[in-house]
Amino acid sequence: MNLLEKERLIAEAAEEYEHRPAEELLAFAVDTFPSIVLACSFGAEDVVLVSMLHRIRPGTDMFYLDSDFHFRETYETRDRLAEKYGIRFIQVKPDLTPEQQAEKYGDELWKRDPNLCCNLRKVEPLAKLLGKYDAWITGIRRDQAPTRANARKVEYDTKFGLVKFNPLADWTWNDVWDYIRKHNVPYNPLHDQNYPSIGCAHCTRPVRPGEDLRAGRWSGTGKIECGLHK
């Protein structure tokens, strides 16, 4: 498929699936792009997609970025999902261990330069992985943050050079939890402790009443995205 054909497919699919169920878009995605992978952070949206993909196309590749700094509960959620659905998640690690990063850039880089820390531990490893695929699936929702408000259900990811599917783009937070409860999907227990968005333990705090769902990420730094999503 050349670039022109790909652009036409993306535009047509984005329009066709805008008001159709997420499951239908996922089925289209895996049928159209055999070389496809799901990004899973083990947050609420992503566990929904794990459940859906397990029913639609068992065996679809699923990966997680292991920054070495996740909460214990996040790793436990990974293990519960793997056991329930028989999944072996692809572990994607940074080139540097935490000790090597501290030796090269100093201790607690996430406090002094969170963008560099995210780039080293998330963005660079992601770029290497996505280079092996033609498309990827994410749990982005438009109402998560202003930076995601214009996300389309199907788009071309100019940053990583492949097709990107966002099947839950038009879902609300309540939609996500309705699905989790209906299908008894394992989820991160930190969600029950006012962590709607869960990243690395160093850079994530509980959200206070009235705050944005992603207000607990990199609080006080002005940073609102890892750099994974344009």
mmCIF file of C-alpha atoms in Angstrom:
data_model
loop_
_atom_site.group_PDB
_atom_site.id
_atom_site.type_symbol
_atom_site.label_atom_id
_atom_site.label_comp_id
_atom_site.label_asym_id
_atom_site.label_seq_id
_atom_site.Cartn_x
_atom_site.Cartn_y
_atom_site.Cartn_z
ATOM 1 C CA MET A 1 0.000 0.000 0.000
ATOM 2 C CA ASN A 2 1.550 3.280 -1.114
ATOM 3 C CA LEU A 3 1.227 6.544 0.816
ATOM 4 C CA LEU A 4 -1.632 7.876 -1.321
ATOM 5 C CA GLU A 5 -3.623 4.673 -0.865
ATOM 6 C CA LYS A 6 -2.908 4.746 2.857
ATOM 7 C CA GLU A 7 -4.062 8.354 3.183
ATOM 8 C CA ARG A 8 -7.285 7.540 1.327
ATOM 9 C CA LEU A 9 -7.922 4.508 3.530
ATOM 10 C CA ILE A 10 -7.346 6.541 6.700
ATOM 11 C CA ALA A 11 -9.688 9.353 5.627
ATOM 12 C CA GLU A 12 -12.446 6.945 4.587
ATOM 13 C CA ALA A 13 -12.121 4.784 7.702
ATOM 14 C CA ALA A 14 -12.061 7.783 10.049
ATOM 15 C CA GLU A 15 -15.363 8.960 8.596
ATOM 16 C CA GLU A 16 -16.975 5.534 8.329
ATOM 17 C CA TYR A 17 -16.170 4.422 11.888
ATOM 18 C CA GLU A 18 -16.678 7.733 13.709
ATOM 19 C CA HIS A 19 -20.107 6.687 14.961
ATOM 20 C CA ARG A 20 -19.699 2.913 14.920
ATOM 21 C CA PRO A 21 -18.803 0.715 17.915
ATOM 22 C CA ALA A 22 -15.199 0.422 19.004
ATOM 23 C CA GLU A 23 -15.293 -3.336 18.424
ATOM 24 C CA GLU A 24 -16.109 -2.815 14.729
ATOM 25 C CA LEU A 25 -13.159 -0.486 14.288
ATOM 26 C CA LEU A 26 -10.850 -2.946 16.041
ATOM 27 C CA ALA A 27 -12.037 -5.740 13.738
ATOM 28 C CA PHE A 28 -11.365 -3.513 10.725
ATOM 29 C CA ALA A 29 -7.924 -2.598 12.082
ATOM 30 C CA VAL A 30 -6.688 -6.153 12.615
ATOM 31 C CA ASP A 31 -8.195 -7.359 9.315
ATOM 32 C CA THR A 32 -6.621 -4.522 7.332
ATOM 33 C CA PHE A 33 -3.229 -4.450 9.075
ATOM 34 C CA PRO A 34 -1.979 -7.915 10.096
ATOM 35 C CA SER A 35 1.174 -6.177 11.359
ATOM 36 C CA ILE A 36 -0.488 -4.274 14.187
ATOM 37 C CA VAL A 37 0.161 -3.876 17.910
ATOM 38 C CA LEU A 38 -1.760 -2.592 20.944
ATOM 39 C CA ALA A 39 -0.074 -0.175 23.343
ATOM 40 C CA CYS A 40 -1.076 -1.089 26.890
ATOM 41 C CA SER A 41 -0.264 1.020 29.945
ATOM 42 C CA PHE A 42 -2.612 -1.110 32.090
ATOM 43 C CA GLY A 43 -4.834 1.915 32.661
ATOM 44 C CA ALA A 44 -8.619 1.698 32.457
ATOM 45 C CA GLU A 45 -8.906 2.428 28.732
ATOM 46 C CA ASP A 46 -6.195 -0.036 27.793
ATOM 47 C CA VAL A 47 -7.590 -2.950 29.784
ATOM 48 C CA VAL A 48 -10.862 -2.408 27.890
ATOM 49 C CA LEU A 49 -8.980 -2.760 24.601
ATOM 50 C CA VAL A 50 -7.169 -5.863 25.862
ATOM 51 C CA SER A 51 -10.547 -7.457 26.593
ATOM 52 C CA MET A 52 -12.003 -6.446 23.225
ATOM 53 C CA LEU A 53 -9.013 -7.652 21.219
ATOM 54 C CA HIS A 54 -8.936 -10.946 23.071
ATOM 55 C CA ARG A 55 -12.474 -11.600 21.863
ATOM 56 C CA ILE A 56 -11.991 -10.212 18.343
ATOM 57 C CA ARG A 57 -8.513 -11.474 17.461
ATOM 58 C CA PRO A 58 -6.744 -13.518 20.135
ATOM 59 C CA GLY A 59 -3.009 -13.443 19.676
ATOM 60 C CA THR A 60 -2.797 -9.818 18.541
ATOM 61 C CA ASP A 61 0.516 -8.368 19.707
ATOM 62 C CA MET A 62 0.280 -6.230 22.855
ATOM 63 C CA PHE A 63 3.173 -4.350 24.437
ATOM 64 C CA TYR A 64 3.897 -2.186 27.444
ATOM 65 C CA LEU A 65 6.656 0.328 28.044
ATOM 66 C CA ASP A 66 8.483 -0.823 31.151
ATOM 67 C CA SER A 67 10.152 2.347 32.394
ATOM 68 C CA ASP A 68 11.378 0.478 35.510
ATOM 69 C CA PHE A 69 9.475 3.065 37.569
ATOM 70 C CA HIS A 70 5.910 1.723 37.516
ATOM 71 C CA PHE A 71 3.770 1.251 40.614
ATOM 72 C CA ARG A 72 3.677 -2.242 42.065
ATOM 73 C CA GLU A 73 -0.060 -2.275 41.346
ATOM 74 C CA THR A 74 0.614 -1.712 37.649
ATOM 75 C CA TYR A 75 2.807 -4.797 37.382
ATOM 76 C CA GLU A 76 0.225 -6.785 39.332
ATOM 77 C CA THR A 77 -2.489 -5.659 36.903
ATOM 78 C CA ARG A 78 -0.306 -6.853 34.021
ATOM 79 C CA ASP A 79 -0.042 -10.271 35.628
ATOM 80 C CA ARG A 80 -3.785 -10.543 36.299
ATOM 81 C CA LEU A 81 -4.611 -9.662 32.693
ATOM 82 C CA ALA A 82 -2.022 -12.122 31.394
ATOM 83 C CA GLU A 83 -3.499 -14.888 33.512
ATOM 84 C CA LYS A 84 -7.143 -14.176 32.652
ATOM 85 C CA TYR A 85 -6.680 -13.802 28.898
ATOM 86 C CA GLY A 86 -3.640 -16.004 28.320
ATOM 87 C CA ILE A 87 -1.601 -13.082 27.010
ATOM 88 C CA ARG A 88 2.155 -12.657 26.924
ATOM 89 C CA PHE A 89 2.704 -8.901 26.836
ATOM 90 C CA ILE A 90 5.769 -7.671 24.968
ATOM 91 C CA GLN A 91 8.022 -5.879 27.453
ATOM 92 C CA VAL A 92 9.716 -2.798 25.962
ATOM 93 C CA LYS A 93 12.648 -1.523 28.028
ATOM 94 C CA PRO A 94 14.864 1.570 27.787
ATOM 95 C CA ASP A 95 18.488 1.201 26.714
ATOM 96 C CA LEU A 96 19.652 2.540 30.087
ATOM 97 C CA THR A 97 18.971 0.932 33.448
ATOM 98 C CA PRO A 98 17.921 3.362 36.206
ATOM 99 C CA GLU A 99 21.461 3.152 37.586
ATOM 100 C CA GLN A 100 23.036 3.914 34.211
ATOM 101 C CA GLN A 101 20.669 6.826 33.681
ATOM 102 C CA ALA A 102 21.556 8.262 37.085
ATOM 103 C CA GLU A 103 25.254 7.880 36.373
ATOM 104 C CA LYS A 104 24.967 9.632 33.013
ATOM 105 C CA TYR A 105 22.351 12.309 33.765
ATOM 106 C CA GLY A 106 22.324 12.565 37.564
ATOM 107 C CA ASP A 107 19.922 11.316 40.214
ATOM 108 C CA GLU A 108 16.174 11.867 39.907
ATOM 109 C CA LEU A 109 16.222 13.120 36.324
ATOM 110 C CA TRP A 110 12.415 13.097 36.327
ATOM 111 C CA LYS A 111 12.468 16.030 38.757
ATOM 112 C CA ARG A 112 14.968 18.166 36.825
ATOM 113 C CA ASP A 113 14.058 17.310 33.245
ATOM 114 C CA PRO A 114 10.921 15.162 32.986
ATOM 115 C CA ASN A 115 10.833 15.537 29.199
ATOM 116 C CA LEU A 116 14.291 14.020 28.849
ATOM 117 C CA CYS A 117 13.409 11.246 31.287
ATOM 118 C CA CYS A 118 10.256 10.369 29.316
ATOM 119 C CA ASN A 119 12.192 10.498 26.069
ATOM 120 C CA LEU A 120 14.836 8.093 27.330
ATOM 121 C CA ARG A 121 12.509 5.677 29.069
ATOM 122 C CA LYS A 122 9.424 5.802 26.834
ATOM 123 C CA VAL A 123 9.670 7.635 23.522
ATOM 124 C CA GLU A 124 12.929 6.164 22.216
ATOM 125 C CA PRO A 125 11.999 2.567 23.129
ATOM 126 C CA LEU A 126 8.557 3.063 21.569
ATOM 127 C CA ALA A 127 10.030 4.340 18.311
ATOM 128 C CA LYS A 128 12.205 1.236 18.017
ATOM 129 C CA LEU A 129 9.262 -1.086 18.596
ATOM 130 C CA LEU A 130 6.804 0.679 16.282
ATOM 131 C CA GLY A 131 9.341 0.511 13.461
ATOM 132 C CA LYS A 132 8.453 -3.191 13.230
ATOM 133 C CA TYR A 133 4.724 -2.580 12.617
ATOM 134 C CA ASP A 134 2.405 -0.979 10.071
ATOM 135 C CA ALA A 135 -0.191 0.214 12.600
ATOM 136 C CA TRP A 136 -0.805 0.593 16.319
ATOM 137 C CA ILE A 137 -3.827 0.840 18.625
ATOM 138 C CA THR A 138 -4.084 3.209 21.585
ATOM 139 C CA GLY A 139 -6.572 4.011 24.353
ATOM 140 C CA ILE A 140 -6.659 7.765 23.722
ATOM 141 C CA ARG A 141 -9.972 9.477 24.508
ATOM 142 C CA ARG A 142 -10.828 13.017 23.471
ATOM 143 C CA ASP A 143 -12.054 14.117 26.885
ATOM 144 C CA GLN A 144 -8.869 13.019 28.686
ATOM 145 C CA ALA A 145 -7.092 16.328 28.055
ATOM 146 C CA PRO A 146 -7.172 19.347 25.707
ATOM 147 C CA THR A 147 -4.152 17.897 23.886
ATOM 148 C CA ARG A 148 -6.291 14.918 22.842
ATOM 149 C CA ALA A 149 -9.533 16.730 22.028
ATOM 150 C CA ASN A 150 -9.022 16.496 18.259
ATOM 151 C CA ALA A 151 -7.909 12.871 18.101
ATOM 152 C CA ARG A 152 -9.499 10.977 15.233
ATOM 153 C CA LYS A 153 -10.443 7.323 15.433
ATOM 154 C CA VAL A 154 -8.104 6.612 12.535
ATOM 155 C CA GLU A 155 -5.145 8.840 11.713
ATOM 156 C CA TYR A 156 -1.634 8.802 10.378
ATOM 157 C CA ASP A 157 0.958 9.058 13.130
ATOM 158 C CA THR A 158 3.490 11.431 11.619
ATOM 159 C CA LYS A 159 5.800 11.118 14.623
ATOM 160 C CA PHE A 160 6.331 7.374 14.289
ATOM 161 C CA GLY A 161 5.353 6.884 10.646
ATOM 162 C CA LEU A 162 2.471 4.409 10.808
ATOM 163 C CA VAL A 163 -1.332 4.219 11.004
ATOM 164 C CA LYS A 164 -2.848 4.863 14.419
ATOM 165 C CA PHE A 165 -6.214 3.608 15.661
ATOM 166 C CA ASN A 166 -7.975 5.237 18.630
ATOM 167 C CA PRO A 167 -11.156 3.137 18.969
ATOM 168 C CA LEU A 168 -12.227 4.749 22.266
ATOM 169 C CA ALA A 169 -11.706 8.337 21.120
ATOM 170 C CA ASP A 170 -15.386 9.232 21.577
ATOM 171 C CA TRP A 171 -15.896 7.275 24.819
ATOM 172 C CA THR A 172 -16.500 8.966 28.153
ATOM 173 C CA TRP A 173 -14.927 7.962 31.467
ATOM 174 C CA ASN A 174 -18.279 6.404 32.398
ATOM 175 C CA ASP A 175 -18.314 4.386 29.176
ATOM 176 C CA VAL A 176 -14.952 2.908 30.113
ATOM 177 C CA TRP A 177 -16.106 1.832 33.546
ATOM 178 C CA ASP A 178 -19.422 0.501 32.285
ATOM 179 C CA TYR A 179 -17.466 -1.843 30.029
ATOM 180 C CA ILE A 180 -15.031 -2.900 32.766
ATOM 181 C CA ARG A 181 -17.875 -3.779 35.135
ATOM 182 C CA LYS A 182 -20.013 -5.503 32.497
ATOM 183 C CA HIS A 183 -17.164 -7.734 31.330
ATOM 184 C CA ASN A 184 -15.405 -8.117 34.697
ATOM 185 C CA VAL A 185 -12.114 -6.854 33.307
ATOM 186 C CA PRO A 186 -9.154 -6.758 35.737
ATOM 187 C CA TYR A 187 -8.084 -3.172 36.368
ATOM 188 C CA ASN A 188 -5.442 -1.251 38.293
ATOM 189 C CA PRO A 189 -6.648 -0.849 41.922
ATOM 190 C CA LEU A 190 -5.032 2.608 42.023
ATOM 191 C CA HIS A 191 -8.071 3.787 40.040
ATOM 192 C CA ASP A 192 -10.042 3.274 43.244
ATOM 193 C CA GLN A 193 -7.657 5.633 45.049
ATOM 194 C CA ASN A 194 -8.201 8.700 42.838
ATOM 195 C CA TYR A 195 -5.618 7.843 40.188
ATOM 196 C CA PRO A 196 -7.593 8.130 36.921
ATOM 197 C CA SER A 197 -4.362 8.356 34.884
ATOM 198 C CA ILE A 198 -1.442 6.219 36.013
ATOM 199 C CA GLY A 199 2.143 6.630 34.868
ATOM 200 C CA CYS A 200 5.461 6.224 36.636
ATOM 201 C CA ALA A 201 5.363 6.227 40.426
ATOM 202 C CA HIS A 202 7.769 9.178 40.650
ATOM 203 C CA CYS A 203 5.570 11.427 38.503
ATOM 204 C CA THR A 204 1.982 10.463 39.370
ATOM 205 C CA ARG A 205 -0.172 11.601 42.281
ATOM 206 C CA PRO A 206 -3.871 11.207 43.106
ATOM 207 C CA VAL A 207 -6.240 13.684 41.482
ATOM 208 C CA ARG A 208 -8.108 16.104 43.740
ATOM 209 C CA PRO A 209 -11.868 16.738 43.402
ATOM 210 C CA GLY A 210 -12.628 18.956 40.408
ATOM 211 C CA GLU A 211 -9.243 18.461 38.745
ATOM 212 C CA ASP A 212 -8.655 17.255 35.183
ATOM 213 C CA LEU A 213 -8.318 13.474 34.836
ATOM 214 C CA ARG A 214 -4.632 13.871 33.942
ATOM 215 C CA ALA A 215 -3.841 16.531 36.569
ATOM 216 C CA GLY A 216 -1.953 13.960 38.628
ATOM 217 C CA ARG A 217 0.671 13.439 35.928
ATOM 218 C CA TRP A 218 3.875 15.533 36.263
ATOM 219 C CA SER A 219 2.040 17.823 38.674
ATOM 220 C CA GLY A 220 3.551 21.282 38.970
ATOM 221 C CA THR A 221 5.857 20.949 35.959
ATOM 222 C CA GLY A 222 3.621 22.227 33.159
ATOM 223 C CA LYS A 223 4.132 18.908 31.360
ATOM 224 C CA ILE A 224 0.948 17.078 30.332
ATOM 225 C CA GLU A 225 2.084 14.391 27.873
ATOM 226 C CA CYS A 226 4.820 11.738 27.788
ATOM 227 C CA GLY A 227 5.630 12.566 24.198
ATOM 228 C CA LEU A 228 4.152 9.342 22.854
ATOM 229 C CA HIS A 229 1.152 11.071 21.305
ATOM 230 C CA LYS A 230 1.532 14.054 19.007
#
